[in-house]
mmCIF file of C-alpha atoms in Angstrom:
data_model
loop_
_atom_site.group_PDB
_atom_site.id
_atom_site.type_symbol
_atom_site.label_atom_id
_atom_site.label_comp_id
_atom_site.label_asym_id
_atom_site.label_seq_id
_atom_site.Cartn_x
_atom_site.Cartn_y
_atom_site.Cartn_z
ATOM 1 C CA MET A 1 0.000 0.000 0.000
ATOM 2 C CA GLY A 2 1.373 3.412 -0.907
ATOM 3 C CA ARG A 3 2.125 5.834 1.881
ATOM 4 C CA LEU A 4 0.188 9.071 2.146
ATOM 5 C CA ASN A 5 2.075 12.121 3.364
ATOM 6 C CA GLY A 6 0.958 15.257 5.142
ATOM 7 C CA SER A 7 -2.059 15.661 7.358
ATOM 8 C CA LEU A 8 -5.816 15.641 6.989
ATOM 9 C CA HIS A 9 -7.748 18.639 8.241
ATOM 10 C CA PHE A 10 -10.956 18.207 10.235
ATOM 11 C CA PRO A 11 -13.486 20.755 11.512
ATOM 12 C CA GLY A 12 -12.531 22.907 14.491
ATOM 13 C CA GLY A 13 -8.819 23.250 13.719
ATOM 14 C CA VAL A 14 -8.124 19.558 14.290
ATOM 15 C CA ASP A 15 -5.613 17.756 12.103
ATOM 16 C CA VAL A 16 -4.656 14.101 11.890
ATOM 17 C CA ARG A 17 -1.355 12.835 10.587
ATOM 18 C CA PHE A 18 0.162 9.401 10.333
ATOM 19 C CA ALA A 19 1.790 8.132 13.515
ATOM 20 C CA THR A 20 5.561 7.730 13.298
ATOM 21 C CA PRO A 21 8.125 5.970 15.503
ATOM 22 C CA ALA A 22 8.880 9.378 17.048
ATOM 23 C CA ASP A 23 5.323 9.380 18.474
ATOM 24 C CA GLU A 24 5.809 6.176 20.468
ATOM 25 C CA THR A 25 6.366 7.864 23.865
ATOM 26 C CA PHE A 26 3.276 10.043 23.396
ATOM 27 C CA LEU A 27 1.197 7.032 22.314
ATOM 28 C CA ILE A 28 2.276 4.939 25.306
ATOM 29 C CA ASP A 29 1.551 7.832 27.686
ATOM 30 C CA LEU A 30 -1.870 8.304 26.037
ATOM 31 C CA PHE A 31 -2.537 4.564 26.405
ATOM 32 C CA ILE A 32 -1.628 4.786 30.105
ATOM 33 C CA SER A 33 -3.830 7.820 30.767
ATOM 34 C CA SER A 34 -6.829 6.154 29.117
ATOM 35 C CA ARG A 35 -6.507 2.988 31.227
ATOM 36 C CA PRO A 36 -6.097 4.145 34.835
ATOM 37 C CA TRP A 37 -7.318 0.823 36.219
ATOM 38 C CA LEU A 38 -4.019 -0.840 35.338
ATOM 39 C CA SER A 39 -2.319 1.396 37.900
ATOM 40 C CA TRP A 40 -4.391 -0.221 40.659
ATOM 41 C CA VAL A 41 -1.941 -3.129 40.600
ATOM 42 C CA VAL A 42 0.228 -3.254 43.693
ATOM 43 C CA GLY A 43 3.882 -2.844 42.790
ATOM 44 C CA GLU A 44 6.787 -0.535 42.169
ATOM 45 C CA LYS A 45 6.432 2.274 39.618
ATOM 46 C CA ASP A 46 8.829 0.528 37.226
ATOM 47 C CA PHE A 47 6.814 -2.696 37.436
ATOM 48 C CA ILE A 48 3.551 -0.862 36.726
ATOM 49 C CA ARG A 49 5.157 0.990 33.813
ATOM 50 C CA SER A 50 6.399 -2.319 32.363
ATOM 51 C CA LEU A 51 2.895 -3.765 32.793
ATOM 52 C CA TYR A 52 1.474 -0.841 30.800
ATOM 53 C CA GLU A 53 4.143 -1.244 28.121
ATOM 54 C CA GLN A 54 3.287 -4.957 27.814
ATOM 55 C CA GLN A 55 -0.423 -4.152 27.512
ATOM 56 C CA TYR A 56 0.350 -1.487 24.915
ATOM 57 C CA ALA A 57 2.408 -3.993 22.895
ATOM 58 C CA PHE A 58 -0.376 -6.602 23.096
ATOM 59 C CA ASN A 59 -2.915 -3.974 22.065
ATOM 60 C CA ARG A 60 -0.804 -3.096 19.013
ATOM 61 C CA ILE A 61 -0.482 -6.783 18.058
ATOM 62 C CA GLY A 62 -4.248 -7.171 18.410
ATOM 63 C CA GLN A 63 -4.919 -4.131 16.205
ATOM 64 C CA GLU A 64 -2.588 -5.534 13.554
ATOM 65 C CA ALA A 65 -4.319 -8.926 13.661
ATOM 66 C CA VAL A 66 -7.908 -7.648 13.573
ATOM 67 C CA TYR A 67 -7.337 -4.679 11.264
ATOM 68 C CA PRO A 68 -4.282 -5.493 9.116
ATOM 69 C CA GLU A 69 -5.043 -2.610 6.725
ATOM 70 C CA HIS A 70 -5.724 -0.014 9.430
ATOM 71 C CA LEU A 71 -4.479 3.554 9.368
ATOM 72 C CA ASP A 72 -2.857 4.859 12.553
ATOM 73 C CA PHE A 73 -3.079 8.619 13.108
ATOM 74 C CA VAL A 74 -1.982 11.141 15.704
ATOM 75 C CA ILE A 75 -4.562 13.861 16.346
ATOM 76 C CA GLU A 76 -3.174 17.388 16.650
ATOM 77 C CA THR A 77 -4.389 20.875 17.404
ATOM 78 C CA THR A 78 -2.053 23.764 16.587
ATOM 79 C CA GLY A 79 0.702 21.253 15.889
ATOM 80 C CA VAL A 80 0.517 19.632 19.339
ATOM 81 C CA ALA A 81 -0.320 15.922 19.676
ATOM 82 C CA VAL A 82 -3.569 15.511 21.627
ATOM 83 C CA GLY A 83 -4.895 12.091 20.629
ATOM 84 C CA ARG A 84 -4.925 9.017 18.466
ATOM 85 C CA LEU A 85 -7.206 7.620 15.790
ATOM 86 C CA ILE A 86 -7.030 4.129 14.339
ATOM 87 C CA VAL A 87 -9.425 3.510 11.477
ATOM 88 C CA ASP A 88 -9.856 0.608 9.090
ATOM 89 C CA LEU A 89 -11.141 1.746 5.703
ATOM 90 C CA GLY A 90 -13.015 -1.338 4.562
ATOM 91 C CA TYR A 91 -15.153 -1.891 1.494
ATOM 92 C CA GLY A 92 -18.414 -2.269 3.430
ATOM 93 C CA ASP A 93 -17.785 0.175 6.251
ATOM 94 C CA TRP A 94 -15.133 2.270 7.916
ATOM 95 C CA ARG A 95 -14.327 0.921 11.375
ATOM 96 C CA ILE A 96 -13.151 3.332 14.059
ATOM 97 C CA ALA A 97 -10.962 0.909 15.950
ATOM 98 C CA GLU A 98 -9.641 3.435 18.445
ATOM 99 C CA LEU A 99 -10.208 7.091 19.248
ATOM 100 C CA GLN A 100 -8.434 8.565 22.263
ATOM 101 C CA VAL A 101 -8.031 12.150 23.346
ATOM 102 C CA ALA A 102 -5.485 13.050 26.028
ATOM 103 C CA VAL A 103 -7.020 13.971 29.386
ATOM 104 C CA PRO A 104 -5.926 17.668 29.297
ATOM 105 C CA ALA A 105 -7.475 18.066 25.821
ATOM 106 C CA ARG A 106 -10.850 16.470 26.593
ATOM 107 C CA GLY A 107 -14.033 18.496 26.637
ATOM 108 C CA ARG A 108 -12.938 20.747 23.775
ATOM 109 C CA GLY A 109 -14.791 18.920 20.991
ATOM 110 C CA ILE A 110 -11.662 17.363 19.487
ATOM 111 C CA GLY A 111 -13.063 13.817 19.321
ATOM 112 C CA SER A 112 -16.374 15.111 17.940
ATOM 113 C CA SER A 113 -14.515 17.076 15.254
ATOM 114 C CA VAL A 114 -12.663 13.946 14.198
ATOM 115 C CA ILE A 115 -15.930 11.963 14.056
ATOM 116 C CA ARG A 116 -17.680 14.697 12.048
ATOM 117 C CA GLY A 117 -14.775 14.761 9.594
ATOM 118 C CA LEU A 118 -14.955 10.987 9.196
ATOM 119 C CA GLN A 119 -18.725 11.197 8.743
ATOM 120 C CA ALA A 120 -18.341 13.764 5.968
ATOM 121 C CA ALA A 121 -15.770 11.621 4.164
ATOM 122 C CA ALA A 122 -17.740 8.386 4.676
ATOM 123 C CA ALA A 123 -20.918 10.077 3.408
ATOM 124 C CA LYS A 124 -19.160 10.906 0.130
ATOM 125 C CA CYS A 125 -18.389 7.195 -0.240
ATOM 126 C CA ARG A 126 -21.879 6.227 1.018
ATOM 127 C CA LEU A 127 -20.286 3.999 3.664
ATOM 128 C CA PRO A 128 -21.290 3.589 7.302
ATOM 129 C CA LEU A 129 -18.942 4.181 10.207
ATOM 130 C CA THR A 130 -18.858 1.448 12.848
ATOM 131 C CA LEU A 131 -17.289 1.260 16.292
ATOM 132 C CA SER A 132 -17.422 -0.392 19.673
ATOM 133 C CA THR A 133 -17.589 1.513 22.952
ATOM 134 C CA PRO A 134 -17.555 0.248 26.545
ATOM 135 C CA ILE A 135 -20.905 -0.103 28.293
ATOM 136 C CA MET A 136 -19.407 1.289 31.511
ATOM 137 C CA GLY A 137 -16.508 3.597 32.327
ATOM 138 C CA SER A 138 -16.655 5.699 29.171
ATOM 139 C CA ASN A 139 -18.521 8.744 27.893
ATOM 140 C CA GLY A 140 -18.421 7.263 24.405
ATOM 141 C CA TYR A 141 -22.003 6.017 24.178
ATOM 142 C CA GLY A 142 -23.537 9.445 24.842
ATOM 143 C CA ILE A 143 -21.127 11.248 22.545
ATOM 144 C CA TYR A 144 -21.590 8.798 19.680
ATOM 145 C CA SER A 145 -25.385 8.854 20.103
ATOM 146 C CA ARG A 146 -25.385 12.662 19.837
ATOM 147 C CA LEU A 147 -23.349 12.345 16.642
ATOM 148 C CA GLY A 148 -26.003 10.106 15.070
ATOM 149 C CA PHE A 149 -24.658 6.629 15.850
ATOM 150 C CA GLN A 150 -27.190 3.943 16.672
ATOM 151 C CA VAL A 151 -26.781 0.718 18.626
ATOM 152 C CA THR A 152 -26.484 -2.302 16.357
ATOM 153 C CA ALA A 153 -25.649 -4.894 19.031
ATOM 154 C CA VAL A 154 -24.874 -5.190 22.716
ATOM 155 C CA THR A 155 -21.920 -7.498 23.288
ATOM 156 C CA PRO A 156 -20.845 -7.027 26.920
ATOM 157 C CA PRO A 157 -18.632 -5.376 27.920
ATOM 158 C CA SER A 158 -19.204 -3.264 24.780
ATOM 159 C CA VAL A 159 -21.926 -1.710 22.672
ATOM 160 C CA GLN A 160 -21.574 -1.971 18.889
ATOM 161 C CA MET A 161 -22.680 1.227 17.130
ATOM 162 C CA ALA A 162 -22.988 2.442 13.559
ATOM 163 C CA TRP A 163 -23.598 5.710 11.768
ATOM 164 C CA PHE A 164 -25.210 5.455 8.359
ATOM 165 C CA PRO A 165 -24.907 8.237 5.769
ATOM 166 C CA PRO A 166 -28.074 9.891 4.504
ATOM 167 C CA GLY A 167 -29.717 7.725 1.865
ATOM 168 C CA HIS A 168 -28.117 4.510 3.134
ATOM 169 C CA PRO A 169 -30.711 1.692 3.423
ATOM 170 C CA GLN A 170 -30.029 1.336 7.155
ATOM 171 C CA ALA A 171 -30.042 5.064 7.916
ATOM 172 C CA MET A 172 -32.445 6.067 10.636
ATOM 173 C CA PRO A 173 -35.199 8.431 9.423
ATOM 174 C CA ALA A 174 -34.441 12.080 10.273
ATOM 175 C CA GLU A 175 -37.421 12.322 12.662
ATOM 176 C CA ALA A 176 -36.271 9.288 14.654
ATOM 177 C CA ALA A 177 -32.669 10.514 14.766
ATOM 178 C CA ALA A 178 -33.799 13.930 16.048
ATOM 179 C CA GLY A 179 -35.852 12.303 18.801
ATOM 180 C CA SER A 180 -33.052 10.099 20.129
#
């Protein structure tokens, strides 16, 4: 697959660019901040850090196995890394495999801007966006619902959701979407 260069611009001054090896420290720190429960393990700081690094490595291996053609992006605002997006651009749908925003950057609409940008691009291709979000311990369900995603399955500990572009056979009628 050919390599794309540069960055993609999303609404609200948010850009995404391909992750590089130089981003590894940021990505591990982002992984750690989004999984605070791993720090509940009793042990020395170095042990806990190595546990996180192992989990990060296993997560990467899992992403590669499940989404071998995925695209791995760093989300930036004003040139500063604030998050990560992993998306698999399939033929039947685009799967948002991971979307993380760093704790200090949350609440500023960054994740929503990325989703809206993906929705605009997916709509041009008439493809749905799909994702999975935790049932508990995440604000994802409410955010994705407000952005027009609907539940397609409940598979504890996650909810499977999809957004369908206007005119797609599975798209929710506008009246129903406005009432949800």
